[in-house]
PDB file of C-alpha atoms in Angstrom:
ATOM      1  CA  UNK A   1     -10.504  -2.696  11.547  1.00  0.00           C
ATOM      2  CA  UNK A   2     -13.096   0.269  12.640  1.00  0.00           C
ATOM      3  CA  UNK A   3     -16.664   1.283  11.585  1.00  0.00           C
ATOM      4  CA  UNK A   4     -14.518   4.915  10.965  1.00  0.00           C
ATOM      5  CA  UNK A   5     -16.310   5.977   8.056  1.00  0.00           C
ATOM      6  CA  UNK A   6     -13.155   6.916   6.838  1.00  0.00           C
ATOM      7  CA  UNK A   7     -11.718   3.778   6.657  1.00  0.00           C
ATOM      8  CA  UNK A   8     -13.119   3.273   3.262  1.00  0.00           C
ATOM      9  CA  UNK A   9     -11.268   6.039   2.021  1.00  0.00           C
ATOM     10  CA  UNK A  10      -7.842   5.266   3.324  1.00  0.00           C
ATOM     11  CA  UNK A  11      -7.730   1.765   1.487  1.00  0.00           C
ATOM     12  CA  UNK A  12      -9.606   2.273  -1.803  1.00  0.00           C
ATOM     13  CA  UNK A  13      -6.560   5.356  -1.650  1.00  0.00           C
ATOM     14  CA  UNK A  14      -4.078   3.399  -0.906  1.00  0.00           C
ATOM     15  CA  UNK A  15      -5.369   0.416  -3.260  1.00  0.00           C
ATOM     16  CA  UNK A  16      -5.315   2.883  -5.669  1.00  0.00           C
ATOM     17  CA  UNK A  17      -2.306   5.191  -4.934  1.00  0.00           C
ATOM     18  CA  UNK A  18       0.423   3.010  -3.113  1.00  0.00           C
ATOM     19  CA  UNK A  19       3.408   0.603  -4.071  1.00  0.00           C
ATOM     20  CA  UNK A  20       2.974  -2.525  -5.042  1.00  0.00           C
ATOM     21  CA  UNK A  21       2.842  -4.527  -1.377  1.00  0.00           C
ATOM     22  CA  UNK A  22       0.984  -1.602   0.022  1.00  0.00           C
ATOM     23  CA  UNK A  23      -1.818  -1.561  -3.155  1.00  0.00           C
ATOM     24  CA  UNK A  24      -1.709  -5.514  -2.946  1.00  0.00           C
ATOM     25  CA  UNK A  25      -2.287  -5.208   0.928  1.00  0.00           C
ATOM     26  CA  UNK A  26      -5.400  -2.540   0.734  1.00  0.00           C
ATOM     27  CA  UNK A  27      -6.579  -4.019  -2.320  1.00  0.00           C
ATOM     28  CA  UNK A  28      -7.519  -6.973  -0.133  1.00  0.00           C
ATOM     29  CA  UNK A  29      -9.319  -5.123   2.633  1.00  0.00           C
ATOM     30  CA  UNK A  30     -11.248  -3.273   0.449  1.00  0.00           C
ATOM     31  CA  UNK A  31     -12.919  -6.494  -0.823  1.00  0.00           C
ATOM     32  CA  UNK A  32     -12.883  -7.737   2.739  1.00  0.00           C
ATOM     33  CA  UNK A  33     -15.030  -4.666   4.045  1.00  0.00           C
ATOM     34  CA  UNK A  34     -16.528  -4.104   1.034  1.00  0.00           C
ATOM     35  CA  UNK A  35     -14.986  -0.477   0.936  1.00  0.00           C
ATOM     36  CA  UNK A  36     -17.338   2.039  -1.524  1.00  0.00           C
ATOM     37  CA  UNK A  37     -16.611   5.503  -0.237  1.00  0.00           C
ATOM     38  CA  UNK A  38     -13.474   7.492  -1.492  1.00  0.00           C
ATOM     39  CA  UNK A  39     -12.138  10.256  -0.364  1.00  0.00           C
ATOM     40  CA  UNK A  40     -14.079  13.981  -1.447  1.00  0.00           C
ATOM     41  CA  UNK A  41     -12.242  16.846  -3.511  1.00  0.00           C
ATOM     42  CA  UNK A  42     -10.713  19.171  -0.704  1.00  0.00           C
ATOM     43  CA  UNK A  43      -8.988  15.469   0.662  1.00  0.00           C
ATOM     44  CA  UNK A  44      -7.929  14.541  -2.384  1.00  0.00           C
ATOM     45  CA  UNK A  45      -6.328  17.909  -3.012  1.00  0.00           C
ATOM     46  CA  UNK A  46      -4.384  17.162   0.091  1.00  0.00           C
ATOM     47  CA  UNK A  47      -3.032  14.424  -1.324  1.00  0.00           C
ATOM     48  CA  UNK A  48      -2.137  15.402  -4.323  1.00  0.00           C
ATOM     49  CA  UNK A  49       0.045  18.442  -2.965  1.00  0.00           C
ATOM     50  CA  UNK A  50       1.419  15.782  -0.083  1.00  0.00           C
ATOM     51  CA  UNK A  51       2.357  13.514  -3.143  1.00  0.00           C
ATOM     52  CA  UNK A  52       4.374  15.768  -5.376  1.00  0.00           C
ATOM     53  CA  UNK A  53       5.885  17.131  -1.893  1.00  0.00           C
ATOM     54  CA  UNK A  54       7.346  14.013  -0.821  1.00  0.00           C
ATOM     55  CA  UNK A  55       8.048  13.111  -4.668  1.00  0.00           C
ATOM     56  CA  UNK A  56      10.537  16.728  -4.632  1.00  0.00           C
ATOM     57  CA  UNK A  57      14.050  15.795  -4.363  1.00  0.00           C
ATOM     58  CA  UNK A  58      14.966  16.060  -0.593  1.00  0.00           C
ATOM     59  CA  UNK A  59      16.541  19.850   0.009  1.00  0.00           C
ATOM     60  CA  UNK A  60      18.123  21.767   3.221  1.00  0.00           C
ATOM     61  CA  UNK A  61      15.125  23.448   4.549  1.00  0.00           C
ATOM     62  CA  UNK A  62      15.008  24.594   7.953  1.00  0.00           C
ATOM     63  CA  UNK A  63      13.368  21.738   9.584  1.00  0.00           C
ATOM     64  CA  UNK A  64      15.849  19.442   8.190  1.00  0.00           C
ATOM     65  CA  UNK A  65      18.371  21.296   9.015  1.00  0.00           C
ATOM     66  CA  UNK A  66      17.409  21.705  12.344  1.00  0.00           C
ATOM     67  CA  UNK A  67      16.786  17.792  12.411  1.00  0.00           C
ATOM     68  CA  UNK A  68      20.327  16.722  11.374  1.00  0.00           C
ATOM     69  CA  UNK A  69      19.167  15.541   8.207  1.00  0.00           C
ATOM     70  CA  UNK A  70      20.684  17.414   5.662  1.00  0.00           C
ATOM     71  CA  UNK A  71      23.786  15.583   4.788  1.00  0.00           C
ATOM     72  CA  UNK A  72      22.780  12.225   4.496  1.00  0.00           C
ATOM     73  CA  UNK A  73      22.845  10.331   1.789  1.00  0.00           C
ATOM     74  CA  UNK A  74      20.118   8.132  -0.538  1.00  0.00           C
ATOM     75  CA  UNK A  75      21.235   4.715   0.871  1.00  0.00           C
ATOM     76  CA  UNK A  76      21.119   6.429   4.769  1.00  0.00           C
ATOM     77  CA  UNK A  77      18.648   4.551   7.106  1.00  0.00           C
ATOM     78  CA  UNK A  78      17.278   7.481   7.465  1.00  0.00           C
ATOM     79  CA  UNK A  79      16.719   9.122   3.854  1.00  0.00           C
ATOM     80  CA  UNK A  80      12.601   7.743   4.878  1.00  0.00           C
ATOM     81  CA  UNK A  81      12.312  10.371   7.810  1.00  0.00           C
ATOM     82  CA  UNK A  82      14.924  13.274   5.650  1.00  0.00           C
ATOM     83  CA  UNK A  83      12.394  13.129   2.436  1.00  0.00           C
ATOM     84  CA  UNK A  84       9.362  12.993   5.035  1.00  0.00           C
ATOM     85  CA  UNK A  85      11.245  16.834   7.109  1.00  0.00           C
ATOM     86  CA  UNK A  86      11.610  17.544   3.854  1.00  0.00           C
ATOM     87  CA  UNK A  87       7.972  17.278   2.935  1.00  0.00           C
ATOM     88  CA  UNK A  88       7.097  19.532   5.905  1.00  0.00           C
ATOM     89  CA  UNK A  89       9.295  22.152   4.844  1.00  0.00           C
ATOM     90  CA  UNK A  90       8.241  21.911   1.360  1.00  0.00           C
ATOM     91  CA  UNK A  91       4.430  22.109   2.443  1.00  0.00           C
ATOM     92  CA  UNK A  92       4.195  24.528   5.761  1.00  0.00           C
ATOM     93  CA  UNK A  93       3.559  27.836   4.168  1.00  0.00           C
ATOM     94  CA  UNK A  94       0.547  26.093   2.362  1.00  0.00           C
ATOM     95  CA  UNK A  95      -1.975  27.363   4.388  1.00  0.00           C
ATOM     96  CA  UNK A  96      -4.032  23.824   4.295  1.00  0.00           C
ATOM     97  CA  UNK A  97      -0.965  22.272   6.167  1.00  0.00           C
ATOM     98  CA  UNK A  98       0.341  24.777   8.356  1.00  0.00           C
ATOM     99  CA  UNK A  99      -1.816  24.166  11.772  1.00  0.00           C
ATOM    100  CA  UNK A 100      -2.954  26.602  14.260  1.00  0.00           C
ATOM    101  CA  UNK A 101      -2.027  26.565  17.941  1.00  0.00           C
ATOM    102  CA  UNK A 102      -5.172  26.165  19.544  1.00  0.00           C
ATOM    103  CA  UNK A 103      -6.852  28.490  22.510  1.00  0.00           C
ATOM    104  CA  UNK A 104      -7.918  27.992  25.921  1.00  0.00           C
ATOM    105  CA  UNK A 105     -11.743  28.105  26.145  1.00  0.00           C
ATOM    106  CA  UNK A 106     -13.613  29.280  29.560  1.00  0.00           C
ATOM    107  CA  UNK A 107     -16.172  26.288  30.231  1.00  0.00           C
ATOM    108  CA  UNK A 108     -18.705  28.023  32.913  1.00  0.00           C
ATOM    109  CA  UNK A 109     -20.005  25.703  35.626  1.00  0.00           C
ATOM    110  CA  UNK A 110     -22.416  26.385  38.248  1.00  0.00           C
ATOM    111  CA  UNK A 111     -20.389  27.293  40.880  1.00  0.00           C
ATOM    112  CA  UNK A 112     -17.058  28.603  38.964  1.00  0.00           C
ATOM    113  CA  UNK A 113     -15.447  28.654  35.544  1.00  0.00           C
ATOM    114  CA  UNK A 114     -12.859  26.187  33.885  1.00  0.00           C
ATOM    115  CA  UNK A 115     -10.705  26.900  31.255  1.00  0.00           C
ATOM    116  CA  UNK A 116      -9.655  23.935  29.167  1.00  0.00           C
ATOM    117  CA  UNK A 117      -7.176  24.249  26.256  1.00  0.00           C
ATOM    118  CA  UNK A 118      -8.861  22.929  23.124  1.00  0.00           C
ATOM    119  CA  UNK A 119      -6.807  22.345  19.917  1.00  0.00           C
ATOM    120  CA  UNK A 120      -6.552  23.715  16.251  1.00  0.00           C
ATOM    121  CA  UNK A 121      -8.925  21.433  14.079  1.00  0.00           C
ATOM    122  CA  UNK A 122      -5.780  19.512  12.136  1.00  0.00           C
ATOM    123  CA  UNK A 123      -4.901  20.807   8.972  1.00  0.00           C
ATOM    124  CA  UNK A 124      -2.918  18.159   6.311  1.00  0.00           C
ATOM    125  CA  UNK A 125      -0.626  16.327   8.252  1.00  0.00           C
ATOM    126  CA  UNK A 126      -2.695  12.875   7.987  1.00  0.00           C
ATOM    127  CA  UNK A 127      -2.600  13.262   3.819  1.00  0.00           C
ATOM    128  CA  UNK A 128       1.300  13.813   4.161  1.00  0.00           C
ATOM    129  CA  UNK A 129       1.333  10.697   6.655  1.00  0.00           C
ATOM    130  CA  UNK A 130      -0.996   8.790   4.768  1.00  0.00           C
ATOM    131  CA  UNK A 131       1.441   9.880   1.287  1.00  0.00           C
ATOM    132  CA  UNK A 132       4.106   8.348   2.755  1.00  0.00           C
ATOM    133  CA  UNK A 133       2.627   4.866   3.662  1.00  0.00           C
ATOM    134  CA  UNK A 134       1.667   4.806   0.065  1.00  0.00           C
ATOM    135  CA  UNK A 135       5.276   5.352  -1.634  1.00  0.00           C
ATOM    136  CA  UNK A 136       6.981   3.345   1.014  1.00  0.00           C
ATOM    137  CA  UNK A 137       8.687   6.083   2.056  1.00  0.00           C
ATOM    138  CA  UNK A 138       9.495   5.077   6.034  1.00  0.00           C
ATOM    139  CA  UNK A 139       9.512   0.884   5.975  1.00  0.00           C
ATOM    140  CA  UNK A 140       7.151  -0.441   8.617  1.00  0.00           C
ATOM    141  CA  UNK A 141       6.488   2.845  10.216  1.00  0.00           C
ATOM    142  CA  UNK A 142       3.181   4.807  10.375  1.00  0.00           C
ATOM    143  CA  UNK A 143       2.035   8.642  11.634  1.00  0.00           C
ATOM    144  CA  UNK A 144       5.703   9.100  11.921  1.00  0.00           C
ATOM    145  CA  UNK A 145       5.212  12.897  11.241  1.00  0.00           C
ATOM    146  CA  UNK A 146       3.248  14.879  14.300  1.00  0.00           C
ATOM    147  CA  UNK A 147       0.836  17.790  14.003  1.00  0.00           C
ATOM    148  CA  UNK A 148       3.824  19.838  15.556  1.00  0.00           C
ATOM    149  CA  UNK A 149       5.964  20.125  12.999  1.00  0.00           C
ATOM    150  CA  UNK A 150       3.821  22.115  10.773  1.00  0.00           C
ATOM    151  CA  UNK A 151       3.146  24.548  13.447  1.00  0.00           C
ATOM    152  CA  UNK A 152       4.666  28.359  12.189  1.00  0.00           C
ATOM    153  CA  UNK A 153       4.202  29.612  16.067  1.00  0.00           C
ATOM    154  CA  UNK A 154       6.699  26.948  17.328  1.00  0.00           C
ATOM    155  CA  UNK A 155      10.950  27.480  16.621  1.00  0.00           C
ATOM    156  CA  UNK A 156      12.861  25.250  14.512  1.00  0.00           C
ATOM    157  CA  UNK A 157      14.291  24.042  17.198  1.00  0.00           C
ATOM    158  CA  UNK A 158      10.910  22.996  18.678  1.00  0.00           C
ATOM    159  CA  UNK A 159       9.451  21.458  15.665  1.00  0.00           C
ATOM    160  CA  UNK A 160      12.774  19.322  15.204  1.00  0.00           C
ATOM    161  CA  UNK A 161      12.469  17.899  18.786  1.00  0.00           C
ATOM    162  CA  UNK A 162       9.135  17.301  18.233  1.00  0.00           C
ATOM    163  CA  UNK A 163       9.627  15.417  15.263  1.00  0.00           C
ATOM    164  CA  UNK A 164      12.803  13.175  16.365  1.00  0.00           C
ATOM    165  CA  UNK A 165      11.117  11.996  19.204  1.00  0.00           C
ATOM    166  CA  UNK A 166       7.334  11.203  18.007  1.00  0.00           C
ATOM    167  CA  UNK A 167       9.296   9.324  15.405  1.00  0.00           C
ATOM    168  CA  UNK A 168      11.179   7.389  17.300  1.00  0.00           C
ATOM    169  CA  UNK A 169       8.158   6.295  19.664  1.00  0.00           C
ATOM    170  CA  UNK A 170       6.395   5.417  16.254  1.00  0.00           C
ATOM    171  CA  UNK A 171       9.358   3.660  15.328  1.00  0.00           C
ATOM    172  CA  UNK A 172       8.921   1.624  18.796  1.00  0.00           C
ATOM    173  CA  UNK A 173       5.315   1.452  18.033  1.00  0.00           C
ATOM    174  CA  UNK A 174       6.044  -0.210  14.968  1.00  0.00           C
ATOM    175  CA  UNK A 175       8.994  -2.517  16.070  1.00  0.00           C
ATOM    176  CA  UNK A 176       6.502  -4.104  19.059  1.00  0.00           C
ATOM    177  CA  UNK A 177       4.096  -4.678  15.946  1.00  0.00           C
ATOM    178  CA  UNK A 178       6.675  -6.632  13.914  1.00  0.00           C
ATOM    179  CA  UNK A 179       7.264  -8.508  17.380  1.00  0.00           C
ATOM    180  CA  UNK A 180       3.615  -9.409  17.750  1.00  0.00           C
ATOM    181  CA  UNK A 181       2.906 -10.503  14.187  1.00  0.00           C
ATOM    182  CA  UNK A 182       6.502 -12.641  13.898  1.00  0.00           C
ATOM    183  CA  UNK A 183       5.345 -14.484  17.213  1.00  0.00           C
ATOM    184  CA  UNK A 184       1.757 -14.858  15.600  1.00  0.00           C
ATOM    185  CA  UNK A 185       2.774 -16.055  12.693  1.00  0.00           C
ATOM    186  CA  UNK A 186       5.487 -18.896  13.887  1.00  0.00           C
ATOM    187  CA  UNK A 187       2.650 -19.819  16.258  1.00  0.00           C
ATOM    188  CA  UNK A 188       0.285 -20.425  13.446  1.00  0.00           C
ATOM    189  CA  UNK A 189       2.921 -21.906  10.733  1.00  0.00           C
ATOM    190  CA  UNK A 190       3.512 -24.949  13.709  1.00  0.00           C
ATOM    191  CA  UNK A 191      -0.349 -25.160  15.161  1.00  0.00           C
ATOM    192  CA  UNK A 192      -0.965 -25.684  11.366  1.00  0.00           C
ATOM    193  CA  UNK A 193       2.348 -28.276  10.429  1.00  0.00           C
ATOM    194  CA  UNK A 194       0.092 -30.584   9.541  1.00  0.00           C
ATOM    195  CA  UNK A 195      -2.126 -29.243   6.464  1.00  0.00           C
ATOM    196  CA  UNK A 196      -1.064 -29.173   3.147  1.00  0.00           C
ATOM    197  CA  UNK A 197       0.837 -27.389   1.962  1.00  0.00           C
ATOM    198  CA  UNK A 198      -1.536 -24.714  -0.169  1.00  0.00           C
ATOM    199  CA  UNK A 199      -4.306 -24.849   2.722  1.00  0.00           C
ATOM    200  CA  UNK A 200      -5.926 -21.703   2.920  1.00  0.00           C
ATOM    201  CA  UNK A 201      -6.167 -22.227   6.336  1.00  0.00           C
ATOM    202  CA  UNK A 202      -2.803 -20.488   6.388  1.00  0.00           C
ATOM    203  CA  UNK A 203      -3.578 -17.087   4.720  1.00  0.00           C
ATOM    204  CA  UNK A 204      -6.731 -16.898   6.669  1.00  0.00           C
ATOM    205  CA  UNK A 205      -4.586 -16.862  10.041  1.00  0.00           C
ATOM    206  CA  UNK A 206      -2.007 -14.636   8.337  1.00  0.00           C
ATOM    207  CA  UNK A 207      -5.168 -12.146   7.453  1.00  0.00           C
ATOM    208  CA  UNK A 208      -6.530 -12.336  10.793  1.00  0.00           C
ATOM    209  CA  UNK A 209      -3.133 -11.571  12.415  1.00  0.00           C
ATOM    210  CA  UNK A 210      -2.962  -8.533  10.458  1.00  0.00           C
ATOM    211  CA  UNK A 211      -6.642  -7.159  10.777  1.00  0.00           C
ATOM    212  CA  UNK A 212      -7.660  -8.445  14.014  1.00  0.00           C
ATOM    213  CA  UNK A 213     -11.320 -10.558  15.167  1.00  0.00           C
ATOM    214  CA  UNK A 214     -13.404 -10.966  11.254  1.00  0.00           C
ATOM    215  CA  UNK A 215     -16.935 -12.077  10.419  1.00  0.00           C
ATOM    216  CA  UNK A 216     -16.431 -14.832   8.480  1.00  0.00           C
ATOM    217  CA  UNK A 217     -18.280 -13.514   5.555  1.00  0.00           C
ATOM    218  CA  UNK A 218     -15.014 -10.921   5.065  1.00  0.00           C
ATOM    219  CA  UNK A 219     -12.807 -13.664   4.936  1.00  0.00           C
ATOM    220  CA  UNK A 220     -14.821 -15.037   2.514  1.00  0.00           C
ATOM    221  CA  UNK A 221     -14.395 -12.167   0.883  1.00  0.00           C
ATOM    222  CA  UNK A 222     -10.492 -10.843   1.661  1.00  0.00           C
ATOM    223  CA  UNK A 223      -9.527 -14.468   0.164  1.00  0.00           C
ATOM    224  CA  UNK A 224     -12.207 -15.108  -2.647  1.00  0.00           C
ATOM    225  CA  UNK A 225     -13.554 -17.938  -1.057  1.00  0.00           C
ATOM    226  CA  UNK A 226     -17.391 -18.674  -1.112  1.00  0.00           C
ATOM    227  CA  UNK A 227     -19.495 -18.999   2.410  1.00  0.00           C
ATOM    228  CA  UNK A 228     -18.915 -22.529   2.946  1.00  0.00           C
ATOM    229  CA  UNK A 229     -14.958 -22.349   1.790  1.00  0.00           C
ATOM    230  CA  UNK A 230     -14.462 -19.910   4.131  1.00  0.00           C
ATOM    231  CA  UNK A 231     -16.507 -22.161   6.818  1.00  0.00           C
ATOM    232  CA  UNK A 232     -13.895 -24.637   6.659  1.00  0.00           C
ATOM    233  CA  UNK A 233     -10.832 -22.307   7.211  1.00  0.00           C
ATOM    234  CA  UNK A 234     -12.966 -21.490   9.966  1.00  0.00           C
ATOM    235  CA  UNK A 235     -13.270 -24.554  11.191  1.00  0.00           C
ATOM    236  CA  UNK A 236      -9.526 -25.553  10.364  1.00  0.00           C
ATOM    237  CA  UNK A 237      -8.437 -22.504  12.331  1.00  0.00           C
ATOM    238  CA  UNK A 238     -10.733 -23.405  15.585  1.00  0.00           C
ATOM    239  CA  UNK A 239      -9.121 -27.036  16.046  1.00  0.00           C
ATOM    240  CA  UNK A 240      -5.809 -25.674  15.536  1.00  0.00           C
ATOM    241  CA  UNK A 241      -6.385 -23.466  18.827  1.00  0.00           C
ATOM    242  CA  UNK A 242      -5.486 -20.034  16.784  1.00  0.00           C
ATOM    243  CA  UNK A 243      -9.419 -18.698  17.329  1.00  0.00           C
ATOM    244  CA  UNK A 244     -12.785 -19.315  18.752  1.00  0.00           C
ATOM    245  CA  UNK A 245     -15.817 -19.344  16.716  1.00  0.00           C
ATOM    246  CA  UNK A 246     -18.298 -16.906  18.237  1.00  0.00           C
ATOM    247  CA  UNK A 247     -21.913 -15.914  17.566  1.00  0.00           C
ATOM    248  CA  UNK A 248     -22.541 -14.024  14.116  1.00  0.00           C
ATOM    249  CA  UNK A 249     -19.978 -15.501  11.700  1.00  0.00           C
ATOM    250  CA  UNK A 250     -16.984 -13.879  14.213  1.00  0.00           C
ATOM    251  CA  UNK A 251     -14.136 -15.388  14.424  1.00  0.00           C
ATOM    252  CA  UNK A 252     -12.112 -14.378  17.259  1.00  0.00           C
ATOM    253  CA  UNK A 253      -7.775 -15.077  17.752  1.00  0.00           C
ATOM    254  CA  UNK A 254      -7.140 -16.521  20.955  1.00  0.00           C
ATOM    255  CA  UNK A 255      -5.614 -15.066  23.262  1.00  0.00           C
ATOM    256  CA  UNK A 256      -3.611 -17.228  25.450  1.00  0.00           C
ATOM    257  CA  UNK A 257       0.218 -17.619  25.833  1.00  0.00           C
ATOM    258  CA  UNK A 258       1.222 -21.301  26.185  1.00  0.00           C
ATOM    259  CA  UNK A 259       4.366 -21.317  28.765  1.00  0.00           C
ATOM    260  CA  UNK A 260       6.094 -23.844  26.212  1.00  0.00           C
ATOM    261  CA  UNK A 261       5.653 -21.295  23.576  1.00  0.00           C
ATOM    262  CA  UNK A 262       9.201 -19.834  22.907  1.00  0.00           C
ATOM    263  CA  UNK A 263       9.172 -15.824  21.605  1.00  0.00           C
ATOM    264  CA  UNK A 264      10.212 -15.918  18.033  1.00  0.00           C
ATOM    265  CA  UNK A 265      13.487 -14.178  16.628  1.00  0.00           C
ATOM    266  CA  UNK A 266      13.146 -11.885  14.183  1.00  0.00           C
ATOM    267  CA  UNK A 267      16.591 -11.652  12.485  1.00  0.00           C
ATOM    268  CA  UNK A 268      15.200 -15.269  11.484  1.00  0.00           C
ATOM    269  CA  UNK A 269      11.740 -14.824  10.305  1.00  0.00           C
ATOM    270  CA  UNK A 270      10.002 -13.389   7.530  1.00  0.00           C
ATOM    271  CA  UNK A 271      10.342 -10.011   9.216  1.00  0.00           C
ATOM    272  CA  UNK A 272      14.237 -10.537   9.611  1.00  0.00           C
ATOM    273  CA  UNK A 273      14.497  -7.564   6.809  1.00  0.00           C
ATOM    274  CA  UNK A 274      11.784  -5.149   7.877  1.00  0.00           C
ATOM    275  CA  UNK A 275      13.324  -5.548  11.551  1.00  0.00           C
ATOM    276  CA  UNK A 276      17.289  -4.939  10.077  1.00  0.00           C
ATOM    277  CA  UNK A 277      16.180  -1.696   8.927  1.00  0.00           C
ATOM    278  CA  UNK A 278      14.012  -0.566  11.730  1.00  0.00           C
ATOM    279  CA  UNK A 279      16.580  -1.488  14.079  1.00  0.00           C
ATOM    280  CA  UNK A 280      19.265   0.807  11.834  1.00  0.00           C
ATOM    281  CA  UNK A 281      16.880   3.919  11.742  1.00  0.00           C
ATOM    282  CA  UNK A 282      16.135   3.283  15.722  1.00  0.00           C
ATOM    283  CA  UNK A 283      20.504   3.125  16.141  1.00  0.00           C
ATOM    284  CA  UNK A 284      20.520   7.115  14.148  1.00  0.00           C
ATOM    285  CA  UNK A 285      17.067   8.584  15.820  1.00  0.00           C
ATOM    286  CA  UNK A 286      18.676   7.538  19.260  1.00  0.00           C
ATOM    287  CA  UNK A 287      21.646   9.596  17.812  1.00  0.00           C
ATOM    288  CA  UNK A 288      19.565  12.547  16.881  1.00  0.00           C
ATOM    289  CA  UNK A 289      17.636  12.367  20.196  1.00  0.00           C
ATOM    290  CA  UNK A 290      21.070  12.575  22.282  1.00  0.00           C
ATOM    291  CA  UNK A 291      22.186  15.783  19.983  1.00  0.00           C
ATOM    292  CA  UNK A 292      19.009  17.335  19.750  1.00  0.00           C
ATOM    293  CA  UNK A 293      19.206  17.220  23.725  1.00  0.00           C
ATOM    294  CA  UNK A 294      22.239  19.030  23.573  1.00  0.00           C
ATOM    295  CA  UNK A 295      21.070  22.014  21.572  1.00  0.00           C
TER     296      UNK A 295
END
């Protein structure tokens, strides 16, 4: 949730462009935000090359190579991250994804003069990130490729390290994520026991666990309700406990932690899969981190 005015962009894309959960997921935000704006020519180009790089059968280019990912196979936890170093060595001589290495720029004060390093605008990292949200291509795991791996003024070597471990702090990222939404979720599934069972009141907390504080007007929206539907999941939400009702249709999570409130296991939940595999790739990038050390 952001007044980016990109944001439009990314989900009517991914609406349009992604697998089935993902289109089904940003189909329902674009209603919610009422998303108009798509993404201009040059972007789109990005995309497009991004797309039929990751959609290249995964070869032994040098990033890869230098990543340990060469040799595994299709059913590997880690195939995601090999077709995404893949991707990067398939698109880094395109000169709208290789990025610069920015410069140190002399800032003159008053009394003296500064210099302050100031970065490469970035080239087309974000479409190849943004590509492999779409396909599904790394399970639960976003931005898992950095700027620094399409930089031609770094070594192999570099790039590698680089890439191992901003993935594996994404993959962290993304594990505490799964942690907060399974403990959201069994939090609202018993504040909620005691509605039937196809209350609404149920995907509206599951919406607003996912997307954060929401006028009430976009829930309306996100869950084809009208005004006064939504009003009364609203309302049902509120005397649960899950949210406070605030000025301007908001509708606001709470925030507090009851001391009876046990933290919920994910190898049982609704996540139990999603956190199985994450915890796999996490076992092999702590693998590649400890030889990549070595080198």
């Amino acid at each position: 949730m952001t007044d980016d005015p990109r944001r439009d962009a990314v989900v009517l894309w991914l609406a349009a462009n992604g697998v089935s959960a993902i289109a089904e997921a940003a189909t329902t935000i674009v209603r919610m935000v009422n998303a108009t704006r798509g993404f201009d020519a040059d972007a789109l180009a990005l995309l497009n090359a991004a797309h039929d790089a990751v959609g290249q059968v995964p070869a032994g280019g040098p990033l890869t190579r230098a990543c340990g990912l060469a040799d595994f196979g299709p059913d590997h936890p880690l195939q995601g991250l090999t077709c995404a170093a893949a991707a990067v060595d398939n698109l880094i001589t395109t000169p709208d994804f290789a990025e610069g290495h920015g410069h140190d720029a002399v800032i003159s004060l008053p009394s003296r003069s500064m210099r302050q390093y100031v970065a490469a605008e970035p080239a087309g990292c974000w479409a190849l990130n943004l590509t492999l949200v779409a396909r599904g291509t790394v399970p639960s795991v976003t931005g898992i490729i950095p700027r620094t791996a399409f930089r031609l003024d770094l070594e192999d070597t570099e790039r590698s390290a680089a890439l191992i471990d901003h993935s594996s702090h994404a993959a962290l990222g993304a594990l505490s994520e799964l942690e907060r939404i399974e403990a959201a979720l069994v939090r609202g599934r018993d504040s909620l026991a005691g509605l039937s069972r196809n209350a609404r009141a149920r995907d509206a907390w599951a919406l607003i666990v996912a997307a954060g504080p929401l006028r009430r007007v976009q829930l309306a929206r996100a869950l084809s309700l009208s005004r006064a539907g939504a009003d009364i999941q609203a309302d049902a939400l509120a005397r649960a406990g899950l949210v406070t009702l605030a000025a301007g249709g908001r509708i606001q999570p709470t925030q507090r932690q009851l001391l009876v409130e046990q933290p919920a296991i994910l190898e049982d939940g609704p996540l139990a899969l999603a956190t199985a595999d994450l915890d796999a790739s996490m076992a092999d990038i702590d693998r590649l981190l400890e030889r990549s050390s070595r080198l």
